[in-house]
Each structure stands twice: as C-alpha cells, then as structure tokens.
C-alpha cells in the first residue's frame, strides 16, 4: 500500500481539507479533499463503497470497478477498517448517500493503517460493556453517541462560563495541592510534597471564601475535586469536576436563584444542540423557580413514604429517590441540621439548623451550598466544635480577622449535572478517563 504513514500529504493540514458536512450535491463536478477514518466497507462486486468518517459525519466514496484504475480499486478494497485515509475526488450528487453526495476518488492516501483486532466496533453495531469501552476509550470516543456526550460536556462548560461572566463573576484558579488542614468529613489523597506530606484538594471552599475577603465580590472556579472515598456507586468518582461560586453581600436565597437560573440556562443551550438526539430524546428545560422544602419537611414526607430518617441524619440514596419521585422535578432542600453540614455553614439563630441547601434532581444531589459564617469568633468556635484544630486553619481564619463581608456560595458537580440532564445511568460515561476505586488507567 502507498504511503503507509510515512509521507504526509501536507495539503490536508491547510485550508484544503473539507469536512464531510461541508460538501453538498450542489458542488457536483467540483474537486474536493477529505480525510478521516474508514468507517465501513461495502463490496458489491463491480461497485465498492468506502464510508469515511470525520468529526462531523460520514462521506461515501464510490469506486466503479470498470471506471477506476485497478490499483486504486485494490487499495480501497484492502485498506483495513478504522485506518486513516486522505482522499481527493470529484463530488457527485447521490440522494441515497449520507449528505446527498458521493465522492468519485482520484487518489486515496493511506496515512495510517489500523490493525485488524479492533478492541471495539465504532459503528455501534456490536455493543460493548462500559468497562470494555473505558479500557479502549480512545476508540469508544469514535462512536457517535460517546462523541456527542463530550461535545455536550464542552458546551455545558461554555454555557456555565458565559452565564457567570455575563453576571460579573471573576474566574479564579485555586491550588489543588494543599496542606493538612481540610474541611473535614471527606477522605483525602495524600501526596508527597518534598519533605512534607500534602493532599489533593477536596474542594476550593476555603480559598474561594478567602477571595471574598480580598474584595473580589463574585468569583467562580471550574476545576477538579479529589475525594479519596472508596465509593462503588454510579454517581461517585474519585476525581470529579466542580463548578464553585462564592458571592459577597448576599444570602443563601440569592445564590440559590443564581443556581436555578444557571441550570435552566444550561439546559436551554444543550436543547439546541443538533447531536443531542443520539444521546437522549428526553431533555426538557426545567421550570424555575424550583420548589424549596426544608429538611424537616423532607423528613416528614419521607416518613409518609415509608422511609423514616432520624432527624439529624443525612439522606440515604433510597431516601433521595423516594423524595425525588414525590416531587418529580428539581428541588432545593434547605435548613439542614448543623451536625451534618460543614463548619462554614451559617447557623440559624436559636435553632439546631443552618442556612445550608442542597439542589436535588429527582435522581440525585447536584449541588450543595450555604450562607457562610463570616464572623471570625463563630467560625473558630465551629471549627473546634467539629473536633478540628483552629491552628491548622490559621491561613483561612486570618482572612476573617481583617474585614470579611457576609457571603454565600455553592459547589455543583459537572458530571452529576450532565448525567441527570442526559438521562445517563453511570457517571463514568460522562468523564473521558474516569478515576474510581479500581480505575487509574487509561
Ligand atoms: P454526596 O453526598 O452525593 O456524596 P457530597 O454532599 O459529599 O455528595 P459535596 O461535598 O456537597 O458532595 O460536593 C458538592 C457537589 O460536588 C455535590 O453535590 C456533587 O454534585 C459533586 N460531588 C461531590 N463528590 C462527588 C463525587 N465523589 N463524585 C462526583 N461528584 C461529586
Ligand atoms: Mg453535598
């Protein structure tokens, strides 16, 4: 075979390469160059079809045995599926072909020959288990549905940035390598940091609050969070992506409003995406405002539904499902007990509860947030009453000693948002290379 990957047709890397969806029957008779993967081959004796796949779709390359030279015909017949090819040809209208045209090739250049032992079938005709797909993720991503999930993920992140930028937020980046001091509650991954021990950050919480003391007023961060818990569920990862915001001079209610508006905005953007159909047909933009129920009301509803929860306990997964089924839409749970919310959640005076909230999708928790404690004394007291050492939080507490505005914020899981929006069961499906208890490669 000619040019098995050693010679590069430079022409294709400039303006001359067309995507399959840029070509139409109206261009009949014109020359064109395409490049992509050999998706399928169909041999009808005197007629041979190569389906070439690029990022934007499929192009049919048609070879008539009597009309093309023998070498070209044999080359098309022999090239293994999934090889990378560059093809120069002439466009011809063909209503039965994808995009309504076919390509009559003048030249086929094989840029990279694929081995025959494909780990997966990218045409999707032969299904595969999620584990097999994740093991060969580079190839799984060649399939239509998987590709669209990640284009949607990219659009979701863009929509979030657009929404928050539009509202005057400053995008920040806080350290992911941190010292021993943590929020508590979550297990951390230790790493070796020169002569000291350090940890991967479980959330940007403490740092984004410190920027409120700096006068940044409205900040957001989109970054990984690391949780060392040995979960084996369909909604937990050990490395997840979190959208965090923190806003000065507002209460919890105001950041809840930002959150529900953001969710509705993201849905409305994704609803416009043409590739959505190959992932789900059930996306509906949720109506806002979302219902707000207090924790004690949730407990009562659950008792009614035969799922008793002790006051002060967190909701189990089955409790979340029961409540979700009752409410049937996104909702907030507010006024959580102090005991199950972190030290930075603002307590409600004379009550055992806090101004903390969770945003729930009927299937699972999407976000947690609260109005924050901004009094140095109260914060120090809360840290100690959770059994943590105030000394190891000195770097954080200092930010509360020299002028700290009241503030509120939340953290939203990107993967939870995606899986709930797209009706995907397993969180691993919406991460390129997921990290869980067993999976560290690829
Ligand atoms: P859960 O109770 O569902 O385990 P959490 O309350 O421990 O979550 P938070 O600390 O409140 O999680 O984090 C804020 C958000 O980040 C969560 O609402 C969720 O969307 C996301 N998140 C947290 N931990 C994980 C994880 N292990 N995998 C995926 N997303 C996560
Ligand atoms: Mg939470």
Tab-separated table of C-alpha atoms and ligand atoms in Angstrom:
chain	number	residue	atom	x	y	z
A	1	UNK	CA	0.000	0.000	0.000
A	2	UNK	CA	1.234	3.508	-0.785
A	3	UNK	CA	2.278	5.953	1.904
A	4	UNK	CA	1.644	3.888	4.993
A	5	UNK	CA	2.016	6.740	7.378
A	6	UNK	CA	5.500	7.879	6.456
A	7	UNK	CA	4.606	10.519	3.940
A	8	UNK	CA	2.268	13.257	4.982
A	9	UNK	CA	0.031	14.981	2.487
A	10	UNK	CA	0.617	18.476	3.825
A	11	UNK	CA	-2.147	19.830	1.662
A	12	UNK	CA	-4.671	18.264	4.007
A	13	UNK	CA	-3.450	20.153	7.004
A	14	UNK	CA	-4.242	23.513	5.484
A	15	UNK	CA	-7.370	25.009	4.095
A	16	UNK	CA	-7.972	22.297	1.511
A	17	UNK	CA	-9.472	19.625	3.713
A	18	UNK	CA	-13.265	19.684	3.778
A	19	UNK	CA	-15.393	18.165	6.497
A	20	UNK	CA	-17.991	15.673	5.294
A	21	UNK	CA	-20.840	18.011	6.276
A	22	UNK	CA	-19.420	20.932	4.300
A	23	UNK	CA	-19.902	19.136	0.982
A	24	UNK	CA	-23.290	19.084	-0.780
A	25	UNK	CA	-24.740	17.871	-4.091
A	26	UNK	CA	-24.695	21.493	-5.237
A	27	UNK	CA	-20.907	21.157	-5.511
A	28	UNK	CA	-21.287	18.357	-8.098
A	29	UNK	CA	-18.374	18.199	-10.516
A	30	UNK	CA	-16.006	20.070	-8.204
A	31	UNK	CA	-12.832	18.516	-6.789
A	32	UNK	CA	-12.572	18.066	-3.014
A	33	UNK	CA	-10.258	16.527	-0.411
A	34	UNK	CA	-11.489	14.755	2.701
A	35	UNK	CA	-9.664	12.941	5.471
A	36	UNK	CA	-10.833	10.586	8.169
A	37	UNK	CA	-11.270	7.005	9.322
A	38	UNK	CA	-12.510	4.058	7.218
A	39	UNK	CA	-15.857	3.544	8.932
A	40	UNK	CA	-17.244	0.782	6.737
A	41	UNK	CA	-16.515	-1.006	3.506
A	42	UNK	CA	-19.187	-2.443	1.211
A	43	UNK	CA	-18.286	-4.715	-1.668
A	44	UNK	CA	-20.980	-5.135	-4.317
A	45	UNK	CA	-18.743	-6.795	-6.903
A	46	UNK	CA	-18.460	-4.205	-9.650
A	47	UNK	CA	-19.075	-1.441	-7.167
A	48	UNK	CA	-17.179	-0.696	-3.990
A	49	UNK	CA	-18.116	1.766	-1.240
A	50	UNK	CA	-15.819	3.222	1.382
A	51	UNK	CA	-17.568	5.136	4.123
A	52	UNK	CA	-15.146	7.687	5.519
A	53	UNK	CA	-15.865	9.164	8.934
A	54	UNK	CA	-14.606	12.513	10.148
A	55	UNK	CA	-15.586	14.557	13.209
A	56	UNK	CA	-18.633	15.961	11.504
A	57	UNK	CA	-20.096	12.846	9.882
A	58	UNK	CA	-19.765	10.342	7.038
A	59	UNK	CA	-18.833	10.640	3.369
A	60	UNK	CA	-19.439	7.898	0.832
A	61	UNK	CA	-16.568	7.197	-1.541
A	62	UNK	CA	-17.772	5.189	-4.547
A	63	UNK	CA	-15.498	3.170	-6.834
A	64	UNK	CA	-16.832	1.676	-10.072
A	65	UNK	CA	-14.566	-1.239	-10.934
A	66	UNK	CA	-14.735	-0.563	-14.684
A	67	UNK	CA	-14.084	3.138	-14.387
A	68	UNK	CA	-11.229	3.492	-11.896
A	69	UNK	CA	-7.728	2.152	-12.289
A	70	UNK	CA	-7.112	-1.250	-10.866
A	71	UNK	CA	-4.552	-0.150	-8.327
A	72	UNK	CA	-6.924	2.404	-6.798
A	73	UNK	CA	-9.725	-0.157	-6.608
A	74	UNK	CA	-7.492	-2.737	-4.888
A	75	UNK	CA	-6.214	-0.110	-2.497
A	76	UNK	CA	-9.747	0.716	-1.349
A	77	UNK	CA	-10.631	-2.963	-1.059
A	78	UNK	CA	-7.598	-3.801	1.062
A	79	UNK	CA	-7.433	-0.866	3.493
A	80	UNK	CA	-8.419	-2.180	6.938
A	81	UNK	CA	-11.394	-0.621	8.739
A	82	UNK	CA	-10.520	2.342	11.003
A	83	UNK	CA	-7.381	3.156	9.008
A	84	UNK	CA	-6.822	6.860	8.438
A	85	UNK	CA	-7.127	7.952	4.828
A	86	UNK	CA	-6.980	11.142	2.803
A	87	UNK	CA	-8.959	11.146	-0.405
A	88	UNK	CA	-9.008	13.510	-3.364
A	89	UNK	CA	-12.019	13.140	-5.614
A	90	UNK	CA	-14.867	14.685	-7.529
A	91	UNK	CA	-18.248	15.401	-5.921
A	92	UNK	CA	-21.369	13.873	-7.433
A	93	UNK	CA	-24.937	14.233	-6.191
A	94	UNK	CA	-26.290	10.917	-4.829
A	95	UNK	CA	-29.571	11.069	-2.912
A	96	UNK	CA	-29.044	7.669	-1.275
A	97	UNK	CA	-25.635	8.533	0.226
A	98	UNK	CA	-25.092	10.321	3.571
A	99	UNK	CA	-25.350	14.080	2.973
A	100	UNK	CA	-26.816	13.511	-0.507
A	101	UNK	CA	-23.491	13.182	-2.341
A	102	UNK	CA	-20.753	10.713	-3.141
A	103	UNK	CA	-17.095	11.147	-3.905
A	104	UNK	CA	-15.520	9.640	-7.021
A	105	UNK	CA	-11.901	9.231	-5.893
A	106	UNK	CA	-8.843	10.211	-7.922
A	107	UNK	CA	-6.357	9.404	-5.203
A	108	UNK	CA	-6.506	7.526	-1.924
A	109	UNK	CA	-3.681	8.047	0.501
A	110	UNK	CA	-3.458	5.743	3.495
A	111	UNK	CA	-1.954	7.850	6.272
A	112	UNK	CA	-2.129	5.184	8.993
A	113	UNK	CA	-3.056	1.510	8.695
A	114	UNK	CA	-5.255	0.162	11.517
A	115	UNK	CA	-4.651	-3.292	12.988
A	116	UNK	CA	-7.416	-5.802	12.388
A	117	UNK	CA	-8.009	-6.655	16.055
A	118	UNK	CA	-10.226	-3.668	16.864
A	119	UNK	CA	-10.984	-3.554	20.622
A	120	UNK	CA	-14.443	-2.106	19.895
A	121	UNK	CA	-16.788	-1.557	16.997
A	122	UNK	CA	-17.049	2.221	16.498
A	123	UNK	CA	-20.039	1.841	14.181
A	124	UNK	CA	-22.002	0.834	17.276
A	125	UNK	CA	-23.418	-2.278	15.553
A	126	UNK	CA	-21.730	-4.506	18.116
A	127	UNK	CA	-22.378	-3.244	21.659
A	128	UNK	CA	-19.832	-3.434	24.491
A	129	UNK	CA	-19.806	-3.304	28.284
A	130	UNK	CA	-18.900	0.031	29.868
A	131	UNK	CA	-15.642	-1.420	31.267
A	132	UNK	CA	-14.540	-2.591	27.822
A	133	UNK	CA	-15.429	0.805	26.407
A	134	UNK	CA	-13.482	2.650	29.092
A	135	UNK	CA	-10.453	0.382	28.587
A	136	UNK	CA	-10.387	1.403	24.910
A	137	UNK	CA	-11.762	4.885	25.459
A	138	UNK	CA	-9.845	6.448	22.529
A	139	UNK	CA	-11.805	4.170	20.239
A	140	UNK	CA	-15.087	4.356	22.152
A	141	UNK	CA	-14.939	8.112	21.534
A	142	UNK	CA	-15.085	7.443	17.804
A	143	UNK	CA	-18.670	6.244	18.215
A	144	UNK	CA	-21.443	8.702	17.533
A	145	UNK	CA	-23.157	8.711	20.939
A	146	UNK	CA	-19.991	8.926	23.031
A	147	UNK	CA	-18.590	11.718	20.866
A	148	UNK	CA	-21.748	13.785	21.292
A	149	UNK	CA	-21.721	13.334	25.084
A	150	UNK	CA	-18.343	15.057	25.195
A	151	UNK	CA	-19.264	17.795	22.757
A	152	UNK	CA	-22.250	18.458	25.042
A	153	UNK	CA	-19.914	18.448	28.052
A	154	UNK	CA	-17.829	21.110	26.315
A	155	UNK	CA	-20.961	23.151	25.568
A	156	UNK	CA	-22.166	22.849	29.163
A	157	UNK	CA	-18.858	24.230	30.434
A	158	UNK	CA	-19.017	27.049	27.897
A	159	UNK	CA	-22.621	27.869	28.869
A	160	UNK	CA	-21.645	27.991	32.557
A	161	UNK	CA	-18.724	30.331	31.816
A	162	UNK	CA	-20.882	32.548	29.587
A	163	UNK	CA	-23.629	32.727	32.210
A	164	UNK	CA	-21.302	33.636	35.079
A	165	UNK	CA	-19.145	36.038	33.054
A	166	UNK	CA	-22.297	37.797	31.914
A	167	UNK	CA	-23.211	38.332	35.579
A	168	UNK	CA	-19.901	39.901	36.509
A	169	UNK	CA	-18.127	36.901	38.061
A	170	UNK	CA	-14.334	36.660	38.063
A	171	UNK	CA	-12.940	33.248	37.138
A	172	UNK	CA	-10.318	32.084	39.615
A	173	UNK	CA	-7.861	29.180	39.959
A	174	UNK	CA	-7.027	27.956	43.443
A	175	UNK	CA	-4.406	25.359	44.439
A	176	UNK	CA	-5.152	21.667	44.109
A	177	UNK	CA	-2.153	20.742	46.271
A	178	UNK	CA	-2.908	21.724	49.864
A	179	UNK	CA	-1.523	21.254	53.366
A	180	UNK	CA	-3.015	19.044	56.046
A	181	UNK	CA	-5.776	21.439	57.022
A	182	UNK	CA	-9.041	20.387	55.420
A	183	UNK	CA	-12.752	20.877	55.749
A	184	UNK	CA	-13.062	17.528	57.468
A	185	UNK	CA	-15.651	14.943	56.593
A	186	UNK	CA	-14.113	13.721	53.361
A	187	UNK	CA	-11.143	11.382	52.964
A	188	UNK	CA	-8.189	12.929	51.142
A	189	UNK	CA	-5.475	11.615	48.845
A	190	UNK	CA	-2.072	12.160	50.469
A	191	UNK	CA	0.836	13.028	48.191
A	192	UNK	CA	4.478	13.549	48.939
A	193	UNK	CA	5.466	17.223	48.688
A	194	UNK	CA	9.239	17.380	49.003
A	195	UNK	CA	9.959	16.709	52.691
A	196	UNK	CA	6.315	17.197	53.720
A	197	UNK	CA	3.014	15.455	53.277
A	198	UNK	CA	0.387	17.283	51.264
A	199	UNK	CA	-3.062	16.426	49.910
A	200	UNK	CA	-5.112	16.794	46.776
A	201	UNK	CA	-7.837	19.339	47.429
A	202	UNK	CA	-11.357	18.046	48.114
A	203	UNK	CA	-12.879	21.400	47.103
A	204	UNK	CA	-11.864	25.061	46.583
A	205	UNK	CA	-14.116	26.073	49.511
A	206	UNK	CA	-11.600	27.710	51.823
A	207	UNK	CA	-9.741	29.527	49.053
A	208	UNK	CA	-12.804	30.924	47.299
A	209	UNK	CA	-14.007	32.300	50.662
A	210	UNK	CA	-10.625	33.944	51.207
A	211	UNK	CA	-11.082	35.811	47.912
A	212	UNK	CA	-14.280	37.304	49.319
A	213	UNK	CA	-12.062	38.915	51.985
A	214	UNK	CA	-9.946	40.228	49.097
A	215	UNK	CA	-12.885	42.139	47.709
A	216	UNK	CA	-13.436	40.072	44.531
A	217	UNK	CA	-17.187	40.004	45.349
A	218	UNK	CA	-18.261	37.343	42.818
A	219	UNK	CA	-15.900	34.510	41.967
A	220	UNK	CA	-16.205	31.168	40.248
A	221	UNK	CA	-13.922	28.232	39.605
A	222	UNK	CA	-14.343	25.196	37.368
A	223	UNK	CA	-11.784	22.634	38.462
A	224	UNK	CA	-11.244	19.055	39.622
A	225	UNK	CA	-12.012	17.987	43.170
A	226	UNK	CA	-10.458	14.878	44.677
A	227	UNK	CA	-12.269	12.569	47.087
A	228	UNK	CA	-10.498	9.510	48.471
A	229	UNK	CA	-13.674	7.686	49.484
A	230	UNK	CA	-13.953	4.055	48.423
A	231	UNK	CA	-17.294	4.537	46.731
A	232	UNK	CA	-18.567	1.927	44.384
A	233	UNK	CA	-21.658	3.683	43.093
A	234	UNK	CA	-22.898	5.004	39.763
A	235	UNK	CA	-22.690	8.626	40.998
A	236	UNK	CA	-19.310	8.909	42.736
A	237	UNK	CA	-15.913	9.499	41.188
A	238	UNK	CA	-12.573	9.943	42.933
A	239	UNK	CA	-11.762	12.828	40.616
A	240	UNK	CA	-14.753	14.963	39.657
A	241	UNK	CA	-15.223	18.408	38.133
A	242	UNK	CA	-16.857	21.034	40.294
A	243	UNK	CA	-18.298	24.442	39.478
A	244	UNK	CA	-17.892	26.592	42.576
A	245	UNK	CA	-19.156	30.100	43.140
A	246	UNK	CA	-18.908	32.498	46.064
A	247	UNK	CA	-20.719	35.842	46.261
A	248	UNK	CA	-20.266	38.701	48.736
A	249	UNK	CA	-23.037	40.729	50.402
A	250	UNK	CA	-25.806	38.207	49.651
A	251	UNK	CA	-27.687	35.470	51.475
A	252	UNK	CA	-28.284	31.835	50.576
A	253	UNK	CA	-31.518	32.656	48.753
A	254	UNK	CA	-29.654	34.823	46.227
A	255	UNK	CA	-27.117	32.156	45.308
A	256	UNK	CA	-29.937	29.595	45.067
A	257	UNK	CA	-31.565	31.852	42.488
A	258	UNK	CA	-28.307	32.073	40.536
A	259	UNK	CA	-28.063	28.284	40.659
A	260	UNK	CA	-31.563	27.570	39.339
A	261	UNK	CA	-31.197	30.187	36.606
A	262	UNK	CA	-27.865	28.667	35.637
A	263	UNK	CA	-29.377	25.153	35.432
A	264	UNK	CA	-32.256	26.369	33.243
A	265	UNK	CA	-29.799	28.307	31.027
A	266	UNK	CA	-27.524	25.297	30.536
A	267	UNK	CA	-30.482	23.055	29.643
A	268	UNK	CA	-31.775	25.624	27.162
A	269	UNK	CA	-28.365	25.745	25.421
A	270	UNK	CA	-27.978	21.961	25.271
A	271	UNK	CA	-31.549	21.600	23.957
A	272	UNK	CA	-30.405	23.435	20.797
A	273	UNK	CA	-27.516	21.051	20.070
A	274	UNK	CA	-28.181	19.082	16.854
A	275	UNK	CA	-26.312	15.982	18.093
A	276	UNK	CA	-28.491	15.719	21.215
A	277	UNK	CA	-30.817	13.147	19.619
A	278	UNK	CA	-28.135	10.489	19.502
A	279	UNK	CA	-27.734	10.807	23.294
A	280	UNK	CA	-31.278	11.442	24.561
A	281	UNK	CA	-34.718	12.393	23.288
A	282	UNK	CA	-35.990	13.346	26.729
A	283	UNK	CA	-34.318	16.625	27.602
A	284	UNK	CA	-36.792	19.174	28.935
A	285	UNK	CA	-35.761	22.615	30.135
A	286	UNK	CA	-36.797	22.677	33.832
A	287	UNK	CA	-39.191	25.362	35.030
A	288	UNK	CA	-37.879	27.793	37.634
A	289	UNK	CA	-38.106	28.677	40.471
A	290	UNK	CA	-37.525	25.196	41.849
A	291	UNK	CA	-39.556	24.101	44.841
A	292	UNK	CA	-37.875	24.696	48.206
A	293	UNK	CA	-38.562	22.308	51.059
A	294	UNK	CA	-36.999	22.429	54.488
A	295	UNK	CA	-35.056	19.459	55.816
A	296	UNK	CA	-37.728	18.828	58.494
A	297	UNK	CA	-40.441	18.818	55.804
A	298	UNK	CA	-38.360	16.355	53.796
A	299	UNK	CA	-38.128	14.088	56.850
A	300	UNK	CA	-41.917	14.207	57.227
A	301	UNK	CA	-42.506	13.421	53.565
A	302	UNK	CA	-40.117	10.506	53.871
A	303	UNK	CA	-41.874	9.142	56.961
A	304	UNK	CA	-45.119	9.266	54.923
A	305	UNK	CA	-43.416	7.452	52.093
A	306	UNK	CA	-42.290	4.647	54.429
A	307	UNK	CA	-38.652	5.765	54.516
A	308	UNK	CA	-38.119	7.050	58.081
A	309	UNK	CA	-34.997	9.170	58.629
A	310	UNK	CA	-33.796	10.129	62.084
A	311	UNK	CA	-33.693	13.945	62.489
A	312	UNK	CA	-30.034	14.895	62.084
A	313	UNK	CA	-29.135	12.086	59.681
A	314	UNK	CA	-28.147	12.638	56.048
A	315	UNK	CA	-30.492	11.328	53.358
A	316	UNK	CA	-29.679	7.881	52.023
A	317	UNK	CA	-29.719	7.214	48.283
A	318	UNK	CA	-33.060	5.454	48.601
A	319	UNK	CA	-34.460	8.411	50.568
A	320	UNK	CA	-33.265	10.727	47.769
A	321	UNK	CA	-35.063	8.545	45.235
A	322	UNK	CA	-38.307	8.452	47.251
A	323	UNK	CA	-38.332	12.235	47.705
A	324	UNK	CA	-37.427	12.761	44.063
A	325	UNK	CA	-40.300	10.544	42.966
A	326	UNK	CA	-42.687	12.526	45.204
A	327	UNK	CA	-41.602	15.901	43.871
A	328	UNK	CA	-40.871	14.864	40.297
A	329	UNK	CA	-38.707	17.872	39.418
A	330	UNK	CA	-35.597	19.711	40.590
A	331	UNK	CA	-35.964	20.985	44.161
A	332	UNK	CA	-33.959	22.504	46.989
A	333	UNK	CA	-33.698	21.056	50.491
A	334	UNK	CA	-32.985	23.920	52.915
A	335	UNK	CA	-32.258	24.425	56.616
A	336	UNK	CA	-30.111	21.367	57.213
A	337	UNK	CA	-29.102	20.328	60.746
A	338	UNK	CA	-25.785	21.756	61.949
A	339	UNK	CA	-24.406	18.298	62.666
A	340	UNK	CA	-24.337	17.201	59.014
A	341	UNK	CA	-23.208	20.450	57.424
A	342	UNK	CA	-19.645	21.818	57.471
A	343	UNK	CA	-18.315	24.395	59.948
A	344	UNK	CA	-18.596	27.229	57.433
A	345	UNK	CA	-22.414	26.924	57.090
A	346	UNK	CA	-24.178	29.812	58.860
A	347	UNK	CA	-26.237	28.542	61.823
A	348	UNK	CA	-29.812	29.775	62.176
A	349	UNK	CA	-30.171	31.612	65.481
A	350	UNK	CA	-31.714	29.633	68.335
A	351	UNK	CA	-32.125	26.577	66.151
A	352	UNK	CA	-30.116	23.434	65.532
A	353	UNK	CA	-30.193	24.159	61.813
A	354	UNK	CA	-28.159	26.100	59.241
A	355	UNK	CA	-28.752	28.268	56.208
A	356	UNK	CA	-27.443	25.453	54.020
A	357	UNK	CA	-29.132	23.930	50.987
A	358	UNK	CA	-28.764	21.073	48.550
A	359	UNK	CA	-30.007	21.220	44.982
A	360	UNK	CA	-31.613	17.915	44.100
A	361	UNK	CA	-32.517	16.320	40.795
A	362	UNK	CA	-35.199	13.642	41.292
A	363	UNK	CA	-32.428	11.045	40.972
A	364	UNK	CA	-29.533	12.565	42.920
A	365	UNK	CA	-27.842	15.526	44.603
A	366	UNK	CA	-26.440	18.071	42.157
A	367	UNK	CA	-25.076	20.816	44.386
A	368	UNK	CA	-24.527	21.898	47.984
A	369	UNK	CA	-24.275	25.432	49.238
A	370	UNK	CA	-24.974	27.792	52.106
A	371	UNK	CA	-24.780	31.178	53.554
A	372	UNK	CA	-21.349	31.236	55.198
A	373	UNK	CA	-20.227	32.119	58.665
A	374	UNK	CA	-18.376	35.430	58.323
A	375	UNK	CA	-17.694	36.109	61.994
A	376	UNK	CA	-14.159	35.118	62.986
A	377	UNK	CA	-15.198	34.135	66.519
A	378	UNK	CA	-18.098	31.964	65.430
A	379	UNK	CA	-16.060	30.298	62.702
A	380	UNK	CA	-13.252	29.443	65.108
A	381	UNK	CA	-15.773	28.068	67.571
A	382	UNK	CA	-17.448	25.966	64.829
A	383	UNK	CA	-14.132	24.542	63.656
A	384	UNK	CA	-13.295	23.480	67.199
A	385	UNK	CA	-16.751	22.086	67.900
A	386	UNK	CA	-16.303	19.808	64.849
A	387	UNK	CA	-13.202	18.415	66.549
A	388	UNK	CA	-10.784	20.168	64.147
A	389	UNK	CA	-7.778	22.253	65.160
A	390	UNK	CA	-8.156	26.015	64.683
A	391	UNK	CA	-4.353	26.298	64.439
A	392	UNK	CA	-4.224	24.308	61.223
A	393	UNK	CA	-6.857	26.641	59.763
A	394	UNK	CA	-4.939	29.805	60.663
A	395	UNK	CA	-4.302	30.667	56.983
A	396	UNK	CA	-8.066	30.603	56.408
A	397	UNK	CA	-9.196	32.123	59.690
A	398	UNK	CA	-6.864	35.096	59.187
A	399	UNK	CA	-8.983	36.156	56.219
A	400	UNK	CA	-11.879	36.648	58.662
A	401	UNK	CA	-9.979	38.930	61.041
A	402	UNK	CA	-9.466	41.976	58.851
A	403	UNK	CA	-12.839	42.679	57.256
A	404	UNK	CA	-14.899	39.859	55.773
A	405	UNK	CA	-18.273	40.630	54.133
A	406	UNK	CA	-21.275	38.335	54.591
A	407	UNK	CA	-21.282	35.868	51.700
A	408	UNK	CA	-22.831	32.714	50.254
A	409	UNK	CA	-21.971	30.161	47.587
A	410	UNK	CA	-22.280	26.634	46.285
A	411	UNK	CA	-20.480	23.767	44.561
A	412	UNK	CA	-22.113	21.969	41.646
A	413	UNK	CA	-20.888	18.633	40.249
A	414	UNK	CA	-20.437	18.870	36.477
A	415	UNK	CA	-20.764	15.112	35.977
A	416	UNK	CA	-23.917	14.949	38.118
A	417	UNK	CA	-25.424	17.750	36.066
A	418	UNK	CA	-24.553	16.027	32.794
A	419	UNK	CA	-25.752	12.550	33.767
A	420	UNK	CA	-29.050	13.833	35.156
A	421	UNK	CA	-29.647	16.111	32.182
A	422	UNK	CA	-28.897	13.408	29.607
A	423	UNK	CA	-30.599	10.519	31.437
A	424	UNK	CA	-27.296	8.627	31.740
A	425	UNK	CA	-27.171	5.980	34.485
A	426	UNK	CA	-23.457	5.785	35.200
A	427	UNK	CA	-21.358	8.866	35.989
A	428	UNK	CA	-18.320	7.236	34.334
A	429	UNK	CA	-19.970	7.674	30.941
A	430	UNK	CA	-19.611	11.453	31.109
A	431	UNK	CA	-15.891	11.506	32.016
A	432	UNK	CA	-13.258	10.974	29.331
A	433	UNK	CA	-10.935	8.941	31.540
A	434	UNK	CA	-12.727	8.293	34.848
A	435	UNK	CA	-10.945	7.711	38.133
A	436	UNK	CA	-12.662	5.337	40.547
A	437	UNK	CA	-11.647	2.774	43.183
A	438	UNK	CA	-10.375	0.371	40.522
A	439	UNK	CA	-9.625	2.566	37.542
A	440	UNK	CA	-6.364	4.503	37.259
A	441	UNK	CA	-5.587	3.603	33.606
A	442	UNK	CA	-6.110	4.813	30.926
B	1	LIG	P1	-22.775	13.000	48.058
B	1	LIG	O1	-23.476	13.149	49.387
B	1	LIG	O2	-23.724	12.809	46.915
B	1	LIG	O3	-21.652	12.029	48.084
B	1	LIG	P2	-21.405	15.361	48.897
B	1	LIG	O4	-22.503	16.030	49.679
B	1	LIG	O5	-20.362	14.605	49.605
B	1	LIG	O6	-22.062	14.413	47.770
B	1	LIG	P3	-20.336	17.947	48.358
B	1	LIG	O7	-19.153	17.914	49.238
B	1	LIG	O8	-21.561	18.630	48.800
B	1	LIG	O9	-20.684	16.437	47.952
B	1	LIG	O10	-19.853	18.476	46.912
B	1	LIG	C1	-20.609	19.362	46.105
B	1	LIG	C2	-21.053	18.692	44.818
B	1	LIG	O11	-19.932	18.099	44.137
B	1	LIG	C3	-22.004	17.527	45.050
B	1	LIG	O12	-23.334	17.991	45.185
B	1	LIG	C4	-21.815	16.722	43.795
B	1	LIG	O13	-22.533	17.267	42.699
B	1	LIG	C5	-20.333	16.904	43.500
B	1	LIG	N1	-19.571	15.766	44.053
B	1	LIG	C6	-19.109	15.648	45.296
B	1	LIG	N2	-18.461	14.489	45.472
B	1	LIG	C7	-18.503	13.855	44.288
B	1	LIG	C8	-18.005	12.600	43.828
B	1	LIG	N3	-17.316	11.784	44.626
B	1	LIG	N4	-18.235	12.262	42.523
B	1	LIG	C9	-18.923	13.087	41.712
B	1	LIG	N5	-19.415	14.283	42.091
B	1	LIG	C10	-19.216	14.668	43.357
B	2	LIG	MG1	-23.360	17.816	49.437
